[in-house]
Amino acid sequence: MKKYAYFPGCSLEKMAISYHDSALETTRALGVELEELEDWNCCGATTYFHLDEILANTLVARNLAMAEKQGLDLVAPCSACYKNAYFTNAYIQEDEDLAEHINYALEADDLQLSGDLSVHHLIEIFVNDVGVEEVKNKVTRPLEGIKIVPYYGCQIVRPRKDGENIEDPQFFEELLTAMGAEAVDFANKTRCCGGSLLISNRRAALDMIRILLQNAENSGADVIATACPLCQVNLECYQAQVNDEFGTNYAMPVMYFTQILGLALGIPRKKLRIGSELVSAIPVLSKYLKKEVS
Amino acid sequence: MSEKKHPDNKERVGVYVCHCGTNISKVVDVEEVARWAGEQPNVEVSRDYKFMCSSLGQELIEQDIKEKGLTRVVCASCSPHMHEKTFRTACERGGLNPFLFEMTNIREHDSWITDDKEAATIKAKSLVRGSIDRVVHHEPLDQIPVEINPNTLVVGGGIAGITSALELADAGYHVYLVEREPSIGGHMAQLDKTFPTLDCSACILTPKMVDVGQHDNITLLTWSEVEQVDGFLGNFTITVRKKARYVNEEHCTGCGICIEKCPFNVVDDIFEAGMGTRKVIYRPFPQAVPKYPVIDKENCVYFQKGKCKACEIFCPTEPNSIDFEQEDEILQIEVGNIILATGYDLFDVKRIPQYGYGKLENVFTSLEFERMVNAAGPTDGKIVLRDQETKPKSVAIVHCVGSRDENYHKYCSKVCCMYSLKFAHLVHERIPDAEIYDCYIDMRTPGKGYEEFYNRLLEEGTHFIRGKVAEITDAARIPEEEGKLIVQVEDTLIGRQRRVPVDMVILSPAMEAREGSKEVSQLFKMGCDFDGFFIERHPKLDPVATMTDGILIAGACQGPKDVPESVSQGAAAAARVAGLISRGTVMMEPVRASIDQDACSGCRICNNMCPYNAIIFHEEENVSEVITALCQGCGTCVAACPSSVITGAHFTNDQLLSQIEGILWDMRPEKVTA
Amino acid sequence: MSEKYEPVIVGFLCNWCSYRAADLAGTARIQYAPNLRAIRVMCSGRVDPQFVLKALRDGADGVMIAGCHPGECHYVNGNIKTMRRFMLLQKMLTQLGIEEERVQLVWASASEGIVLAEKIDQMTEALRTLGPLNWKKRVLNSGNGYQAAEAIPVLEEA
């Protein structure tokens, strides 16, 4: 059984708890062990890096160093956490001065970071470690007939890895197809959801969300699948505001890919917290849930 | 060999240190180097001079040889690749064997790479001392005469290769023109119009192709590929595979009935760029030279299933020209020179997924568009969308697809701006009310009549948007965008992001080196750069020669270029070859290995060191021998000989060991301890 | 010598690729350490291991052999032979107690002026850190490998 140090990040504690629960359920079902990092701290989110890069890197490095101490690779379900951890880990290996600086700071906590560990996004665990074929074999409730938007968001593909097609990645589609669902062709799959722009420029951010929702609707999708808590919040919680602002009437459920995967694996919906969305996914999923007593 | 020279018998070396204007003297203390050189062993005279390569500088050397009886000359100036020949000739004029000269590079390797005057001056002294100590061991050598076979091989039958072949053939020399496609013509044959004159491409190319086909001095080998290259300047032996056409060229009249009767169509990915179809027995295009068709074995029903033979049944010639039993032929050709004109490939636009090619059906490549606007092309010259009928009302043309892009090719492909303008003009001409958006990074129109052509398009009403296109998508954001292709581009002149909805997009992809150009360069034993383009001997002054004597390059295989430039290079390469042929014999560097057979122990270690099989072993005498004519002078065997009995002329052990000693004149351990 | 220590490197550059790369670096005015003193050979395959020993014995702090990239040799595969010899030589030098950084084999094509310049800079920096070679003290007086060292040709006495 492959084991990882699991870094949930702040969102998964409360707002994205359905992501947290479904992540643990699905990994368990597929034979992957996630051991939560003890005493983890903030990942620096999107803003800290613009204020003080070295301090922000140090903040991230503490989490990495703790994973290294446990001898485990790090996995983060949130795209921002993943991106920050990935880059800090890469910088440490490239930049000796930075590594020295950070390790000096980490000494205060009796920690050391060599950068030997690898950092993964949760979705990569399913795609690369478990493998799409294995997922397919474990599906007990094939999601035939449902059209899903594979919405990567901007940050998963940003650490550009060799040979990866960052403009038109395909792994999310492969994963959805393995569940029996239909992945729609979504031109905006790696476009920004607006991120934290809602705080500073509400109208521009709402328009970005509108564009994504519009394209999802045009593609005939039933539901948007996401791999990031912030994307989920922006696309789902702000649908009402988008509708107010632009006179539209979107009602598109936005789910974590782990919830959908859990469903396909036959995990009871309550364990996956399906139904706790603001735009309920129950209507579009009802045919798969028939056998379950709701 | 390295007996100590008697003091009375010592060599008299002249040392000349060049200022090169201020190129050397602003960093290296040239006067000091010259003064110091005068104190070094064996040096008779030492001077510094403003420009040693000038005729006055050369005369200095000549005079000193005559008046001071110099027996060796050292010139400290630029790279030997620049002026070694100049100074060798000066020595020769002064009456000294040119190989008793040695050049010291204190410009490219010294004054140009540092501004530390002290360090540069010490380095210059060291290099000069190395040369002095080396030149003392030089021996007079004679250049080796090589006869030039008057036949020439031209590889590639595009416009560059055609030009080379015709120039040489017209000058009275025989040419073998090898082309891997069934017809010559290359990319130019696919084009509709040529910029900026809008000449019909086929109209100006066809007469040249016909000339090639009919020329007594040209042996045309199409559907053929070079497999092996042996030999060197003057005497190459080329192995060519002439692929089976399954059509007998002796009997075929080129009537085309077989093509007409062939019941099967396939997509033509090469000539029609996937836009049209051709028969399984085919000529790439009506004006093809030679006129004989070729059977595409992969798609031929007879070859795959054993039935059909329609072509054979309908062939009117007697005897029948269709020959299903034909096999590849291997030919051996003897030539003196080779001109490579292998052309270019277009960048695969699918590598930029955000431009949607292959996914968004109305995104076209430039070559597809060329075929579309060609009156003889798949749409009879009509500009239509992929559905073959709808005329686009708006067209966007995207420049620099894969060029000037850190992720793909950093270089500018040079021709795309001009042909993009040509496309804009053709759309204006054929669909007068269409809106045309031309998205460029910088408009590059250097050429005769090119800028004028750009001005003409400005007047014709093309909308020019200065910015790199970010993406092409069908994901509409507003109702007006529905059903359109949206070109997202930052218009840098107004400082805004723009989304331009259009019906059709034409991508102008980069020109890139032919796939497999690296293998081709290895086959011909010459160089190709990181991008895969062949390397010229000198980027400014010797653009058609290569580092390998006897191998020349012309056209886009050397770098992106347009038709007139390819033609110039094709002609230039031919002129270079014609010059060598008319001279009859050329003199080669005498840098060759030789074995002292009295001392050879016959260990045979050197035998398989030689990449040219130039070393043979005499069983009876138990000794090895270097065949001078085959030796290329690399010296690998010299370094390998365990008994040091192989001498590499002009790079002998004595010469190199003395140079090492000289170059380290200030570092000898005894001096440090002293 | 109280001023900053500057190593001296002897460079054996092949005529077709690396010598031209050095020419190109100069023409492009790329600034790099002036510590390399170049000797032109037709092919890196001409570099007899005794040239390297000779240079070290005569006071060089390091030797750089530079050739065309494998597969791009002007003489088909001379550089492959260089590589083989270099590996053996490196082994022998290690046994004499000479650090690996002192003798380096690098590839630079005719278009890679900047690559060669960077390699020279890196090697110079590495040797500055290592300090002078002191062949005499290190090899001749150590007793270790003395005979091998003795075999290096000394031209004046030959």
Short mmCIF file of N, CA and C in Angstrom, two decimals, chain B residues 62-169:
data_model
loop_
_atom_site.label_atom_id
_atom_site.label_comp_id
_atom_site.label_asym_id
_atom_site.label_seq_id
_atom_site.Cartn_x
_atom_site.Cartn_y
_atom_site.Cartn_z
N GLU B 62 57.41 39.29 -45.96
CA GLU B 62 58.16 38.92 -47.15
C GLU B 62 59.58 39.49 -47.13
N GLN B 63 59.63 40.79 -46.77
CA GLN B 63 60.93 41.48 -46.73
C GLN B 63 61.88 40.84 -45.75
N ASP B 64 61.35 40.56 -44.54
CA ASP B 64 62.22 40.00 -43.50
C ASP B 64 62.73 38.62 -43.89
N ILE B 65 61.85 37.85 -44.57
CA ILE B 65 62.29 36.51 -45.00
C ILE B 65 63.49 36.68 -45.94
N LYS B 66 63.33 37.64 -46.87
CA LYS B 66 64.39 37.82 -47.86
C LYS B 66 65.64 38.45 -47.23
N GLU B 67 65.42 39.52 -46.46
CA GLU B 67 66.58 40.27 -45.97
C GLU B 67 67.23 39.66 -44.75
N LYS B 68 66.42 39.14 -43.83
CA LYS B 68 66.99 38.63 -42.59
C LYS B 68 67.14 37.11 -42.62
N GLY B 69 66.75 36.53 -43.74
CA GLY B 69 66.91 35.08 -43.88
C GLY B 69 66.10 34.28 -42.89
N LEU B 70 64.86 34.73 -42.62
CA LEU B 70 64.02 33.99 -41.67
C LEU B 70 63.77 32.58 -42.20
N THR B 71 63.75 31.64 -41.26
CA THR B 71 63.44 30.27 -41.66
C THR B 71 62.09 29.82 -41.11
N ARG B 72 61.54 30.63 -40.21
CA ARG B 72 60.23 30.31 -39.63
C ARG B 72 59.49 31.64 -39.36
N VAL B 73 58.15 31.59 -39.43
CA VAL B 73 57.38 32.81 -39.17
C VAL B 73 56.22 32.51 -38.22
N VAL B 74 56.03 33.41 -37.26
CA VAL B 74 54.87 33.33 -36.36
C VAL B 74 54.10 34.63 -36.48
N CYS B 75 52.80 34.56 -36.64
CA CYS B 75 52.01 35.77 -36.67
C CYS B 75 50.95 35.69 -35.59
N ALA B 76 50.99 36.64 -34.65
CA ALA B 76 50.01 36.65 -33.57
C ALA B 76 48.94 37.67 -33.94
N SER B 77 47.78 37.16 -34.33
CA SER B 77 46.71 38.08 -34.74
C SER B 77 45.36 37.41 -34.45
N CYS B 78 44.63 37.14 -35.51
CA CYS B 78 43.29 36.58 -35.32
C CYS B 78 43.31 35.06 -35.40
N SER B 79 42.12 34.48 -35.60
CA SER B 79 42.02 33.02 -35.70
C SER B 79 42.62 32.53 -37.00
N PRO B 80 43.29 31.38 -36.96
CA PRO B 80 43.82 30.83 -38.22
C PRO B 80 42.71 30.57 -39.24
N HIS B 81 41.49 30.39 -38.74
CA HIS B 81 40.39 30.19 -39.69
C HIS B 81 40.13 31.46 -40.49
N MET B 82 40.65 32.60 -39.99
CA MET B 82 40.45 33.87 -40.66
C MET B 82 41.58 34.13 -41.66
N HIS B 83 42.82 34.08 -41.21
CA HIS B 83 43.89 34.58 -42.06
C HIS B 83 45.10 33.67 -42.21
N GLU B 84 44.98 32.40 -41.79
CA GLU B 84 46.14 31.52 -41.94
C GLU B 84 46.59 31.48 -43.41
N LYS B 85 45.60 31.40 -44.28
CA LYS B 85 45.91 31.29 -45.71
C LYS B 85 46.64 32.54 -46.21
N THR B 86 46.17 33.71 -45.74
CA THR B 86 46.79 34.98 -46.13
C THR B 86 48.29 34.97 -45.83
N PHE B 87 48.60 34.58 -44.59
CA PHE B 87 50.01 34.66 -44.17
C PHE B 87 50.86 33.55 -44.77
N ARG B 88 50.23 32.38 -44.98
CA ARG B 88 50.98 31.31 -45.64
C ARG B 88 51.39 31.76 -47.04
N THR B 89 50.46 32.43 -47.71
CA THR B 89 50.75 32.91 -49.06
C THR B 89 51.87 33.95 -49.01
N ALA B 90 51.82 34.83 -47.98
CA ALA B 90 52.88 35.84 -47.85
C ALA B 90 54.24 35.17 -47.68
N CYS B 91 54.28 34.11 -46.86
CA CYS B 91 55.54 33.39 -46.66
C CYS B 91 56.03 32.81 -47.98
N GLU B 92 55.07 32.24 -48.70
CA GLU B 92 55.42 31.62 -49.98
C GLU B 92 56.02 32.65 -50.93
N ARG B 93 55.40 33.85 -50.94
CA ARG B 93 55.92 34.91 -51.80
C ARG B 93 57.32 35.31 -51.38
N GLY B 94 57.57 35.22 -50.07
CA GLY B 94 58.91 35.58 -49.58
C GLY B 94 59.91 34.47 -49.84
N GLY B 95 59.43 33.32 -50.31
CA GLY B 95 60.35 32.24 -50.64
C GLY B 95 60.43 31.17 -49.56
N LEU B 96 59.47 31.19 -48.62
CA LEU B 96 59.51 30.22 -47.52
C LEU B 96 58.37 29.22 -47.74
N ASN B 97 58.61 27.97 -47.45
CA ASN B 97 57.54 26.98 -47.54
C ASN B 97 56.40 27.41 -46.60
N PRO B 98 55.16 27.44 -47.11
CA PRO B 98 54.06 27.99 -46.31
C PRO B 98 53.81 27.25 -45.00
N PHE B 99 54.28 26.02 -44.91
CA PHE B 99 54.02 25.27 -43.67
C PHE B 99 55.07 25.54 -42.59
N LEU B 100 56.00 26.45 -42.90
CA LEU B 100 56.96 26.84 -41.88
C LEU B 100 56.43 28.06 -41.12
N PHE B 101 55.14 28.22 -41.21
CA PHE B 101 54.45 29.35 -40.57
C PHE B 101 53.52 28.83 -39.49
N GLU B 102 53.35 29.61 -38.41
CA GLU B 102 52.38 29.24 -37.38
C GLU B 102 51.63 30.49 -36.94
N MET B 103 50.36 30.32 -36.73
CA MET B 103 49.53 31.47 -36.37
C MET B 103 49.12 31.39 -34.91
N THR B 104 49.12 32.54 -34.25
CA THR B 104 48.73 32.60 -32.84
C THR B 104 47.45 33.43 -32.74
N ASN B 105 46.47 32.88 -32.08
CA ASN B 105 45.18 33.57 -32.01
C ASN B 105 45.09 34.41 -30.73
N ILE B 106 45.40 35.70 -30.87
CA ILE B 106 45.30 36.56 -29.67
C ILE B 106 44.14 37.54 -29.77
N ARG B 107 43.26 37.32 -30.73
CA ARG B 107 42.08 38.17 -30.83
C ARG B 107 40.84 37.41 -30.34
N GLU B 108 40.33 36.46 -31.12
CA GLU B 108 39.14 35.70 -30.71
C GLU B 108 39.34 35.01 -29.36
N HIS B 109 40.57 34.51 -29.13
CA HIS B 109 40.80 33.74 -27.89
C HIS B 109 41.34 34.60 -26.75
N ASP B 110 41.57 35.88 -27.01
CA ASP B 110 42.22 36.66 -25.95
C ASP B 110 41.62 38.05 -25.79
N SER B 111 41.94 38.96 -26.74
CA SER B 111 41.53 40.35 -26.50
C SER B 111 40.02 40.54 -26.51
N TRP B 112 39.30 39.66 -27.20
CA TRP B 112 37.86 39.82 -27.29
C TRP B 112 37.09 39.18 -26.14
N ILE B 113 37.78 38.42 -25.29
CA ILE B 113 37.03 37.69 -24.27
C ILE B 113 37.28 38.23 -22.86
N THR B 114 38.11 39.26 -22.76
CA THR B 114 38.36 39.79 -21.42
C THR B 114 38.73 41.27 -21.53
N ASP B 115 38.58 42.00 -20.44
CA ASP B 115 39.12 43.37 -20.45
C ASP B 115 40.23 43.53 -19.42
N ASP B 116 40.67 42.38 -18.90
CA ASP B 116 41.78 42.39 -17.94
C ASP B 116 43.09 42.47 -18.73
N LYS B 117 43.64 43.70 -18.81
CA LYS B 117 44.79 43.92 -19.69
C LYS B 117 46.00 43.08 -19.28
N GLU B 118 46.23 43.00 -17.99
CA GLU B 118 47.41 42.29 -17.53
C GLU B 118 47.31 40.81 -17.90
N ALA B 119 46.16 40.22 -17.56
CA ALA B 119 45.97 38.79 -17.83
C ALA B 119 46.02 38.52 -19.33
N ALA B 120 45.41 39.42 -20.10
CA ALA B 120 45.38 39.22 -21.55
C ALA B 120 46.78 39.28 -22.14
N THR B 121 47.62 40.16 -21.59
CA THR B 121 48.98 40.29 -22.12
C THR B 121 49.80 39.05 -21.78
N ILE B 122 49.65 38.55 -20.55
CA ILE B 122 50.37 37.32 -20.19
C ILE B 122 49.91 36.17 -21.07
N LYS B 123 48.60 36.10 -21.29
CA LYS B 123 48.08 35.01 -22.12
C LYS B 123 48.63 35.12 -23.54
N ALA B 124 48.69 36.36 -24.06
CA ALA B 124 49.21 36.55 -25.41
C ALA B 124 50.66 36.08 -25.48
N LYS B 125 51.46 36.45 -24.46
CA LYS B 125 52.86 36.02 -24.46
C LYS B 125 52.95 34.49 -24.47
N SER B 126 52.12 33.85 -23.66
CA SER B 126 52.16 32.40 -23.57
C SER B 126 51.82 31.75 -24.90
N LEU B 127 50.77 32.27 -25.52
CA LEU B 127 50.35 31.69 -26.79
C LEU B 127 51.44 31.89 -27.84
N VAL B 128 52.06 33.08 -27.82
CA VAL B 128 53.12 33.37 -28.78
C VAL B 128 54.31 32.44 -28.54
N ARG B 129 54.66 32.27 -27.28
CA ARG B 129 55.81 31.41 -26.97
C ARG B 129 55.52 29.97 -27.42
N GLY B 130 54.27 29.54 -27.24
CA GLY B 130 53.87 28.21 -27.70
C GLY B 130 54.10 28.08 -29.19
N SER B 131 53.72 29.12 -29.92
CA SER B 131 53.87 29.09 -31.38
C SER B 131 55.34 29.10 -31.79
N ILE B 132 56.13 29.90 -31.08
CA ILE B 132 57.57 29.97 -31.42
C ILE B 132 58.19 28.58 -31.23
N ASP B 133 57.90 27.99 -30.07
CA ASP B 133 58.52 26.69 -29.79
C ASP B 133 58.02 25.62 -30.75
N ARG B 134 56.76 25.78 -31.19
CA ARG B 134 56.19 24.80 -32.12
C ARG B 134 56.79 24.96 -33.51
N VAL B 135 56.88 26.22 -33.97
CA VAL B 135 57.24 26.46 -35.37
C VAL B 135 58.66 25.99 -35.67
N VAL B 136 59.51 25.99 -34.64
CA VAL B 136 60.88 25.54 -34.81
C VAL B 136 60.91 24.08 -35.31
N HIS B 137 59.89 23.32 -34.89
CA HIS B 137 59.82 21.91 -35.28
C HIS B 137 59.04 21.67 -36.57
N HIS B 138 58.54 22.74 -37.16
CA HIS B 138 57.79 22.55 -38.41
C HIS B 138 58.71 22.03 -39.50
N GLU B 139 58.08 21.35 -40.45
CA GLU B 139 58.83 20.85 -41.59
C GLU B 139 58.16 21.34 -42.86
N PRO B 140 58.96 21.57 -43.90
CA PRO B 140 58.34 21.99 -45.15
C PRO B 140 57.45 20.87 -45.69
N LEU B 141 56.28 21.24 -46.15
CA LEU B 141 55.34 20.25 -46.67
C LEU B 141 54.81 20.72 -48.01
N ASP B 142 54.40 19.78 -48.81
CA ASP B 142 53.79 20.12 -50.09
C ASP B 142 52.32 19.77 -50.03
N GLN B 143 51.52 20.66 -50.60
CA GLN B 143 50.09 20.37 -50.64
C GLN B 143 49.85 19.19 -51.57
N ILE B 144 48.76 18.49 -51.28
CA ILE B 144 48.47 17.27 -52.04
C ILE B 144 47.48 17.59 -53.15
N PRO B 145 47.87 17.33 -54.39
CA PRO B 145 46.93 17.61 -55.49
C PRO B 145 45.83 16.55 -55.56
N VAL B 146 44.60 17.03 -55.73
CA VAL B 146 43.47 16.10 -55.86
C VAL B 146 42.73 16.44 -57.14
N GLU B 147 42.49 15.42 -57.94
CA GLU B 147 41.76 15.65 -59.18
C GLU B 147 40.27 15.69 -58.91
N ILE B 148 39.59 16.60 -59.59
CA ILE B 148 38.15 16.75 -59.37
C ILE B 148 37.38 16.03 -60.46
N ASN B 149 36.59 15.07 -60.04
CA ASN B 149 35.67 14.42 -60.98
C ASN B 149 34.65 15.48 -61.42
N PRO B 150 34.46 15.69 -62.73
CA PRO B 150 33.60 16.79 -63.19
C PRO B 150 32.11 16.56 -62.99
N ASN B 151 31.71 15.37 -62.54
CA ASN B 151 30.29 15.14 -62.29
C ASN B 151 29.90 15.64 -60.91
N THR B 152 28.65 16.09 -60.78
CA THR B 152 28.20 16.63 -59.50
C THR B 152 26.89 15.98 -59.09
N LEU B 153 26.75 15.76 -57.77
CA LEU B 153 25.49 15.25 -57.25
C LEU B 153 24.73 16.41 -56.62
N VAL B 154 23.46 16.59 -57.01
CA VAL B 154 22.61 17.56 -56.35
C VAL B 154 21.51 16.78 -55.63
N VAL B 155 21.37 17.01 -54.32
CA VAL B 155 20.37 16.27 -53.56
C VAL B 155 19.20 17.21 -53.25
N GLY B 156 18.06 16.90 -53.77
CA GLY B 156 16.88 17.73 -53.53
C GLY B 156 16.49 18.48 -54.79
N GLY B 157 15.25 18.25 -55.24
CA GLY B 157 14.81 18.87 -56.50
C GLY B 157 13.82 19.99 -56.30
N GLY B 158 14.01 20.78 -55.24
CA GLY B 158 13.22 22.00 -55.08
C GLY B 158 13.86 23.09 -55.92
N ILE B 159 13.42 24.33 -55.70
CA ILE B 159 13.90 25.39 -56.58
C ILE B 159 15.41 25.61 -56.42
N ALA B 160 15.96 25.41 -55.22
CA ALA B 160 17.41 25.58 -55.04
C ALA B 160 18.17 24.52 -55.81
N GLY B 161 17.76 23.27 -55.65
CA GLY B 161 18.43 22.17 -56.33
C GLY B 161 18.28 22.26 -57.84
N ILE B 162 17.09 22.63 -58.28
CA ILE B 162 16.85 22.79 -59.73
C ILE B 162 17.80 23.84 -60.29
N THR B 163 17.93 24.96 -59.58
CA THR B 163 18.81 26.04 -60.04
C THR B 163 20.26 25.55 -60.13
N SER B 164 20.74 24.89 -59.07
CA SER B 164 22.11 24.37 -59.09
C SER B 164 22.31 23.45 -60.28
N ALA B 165 21.37 22.52 -60.45
CA ALA B 165 21.52 21.52 -61.50
C ALA B 165 21.57 22.19 -62.88
N LEU B 166 20.66 23.14 -63.10
CA LEU B 166 20.63 23.79 -64.41
C LEU B 166 21.87 24.62 -64.67
N GLU B 167 22.32 25.35 -63.63
CA GLU B 167 23.52 26.18 -63.83
C GLU B 167 24.71 25.32 -64.25
N LEU B 168 24.89 24.21 -63.56
CA LEU B 168 26.04 23.34 -63.87
C LEU B 168 25.86 22.67 -65.23
N ALA B 169 24.64 22.20 -65.47
CA ALA B 169 24.39 21.49 -66.73
C ALA B 169 24.59 22.45 -67.90
#
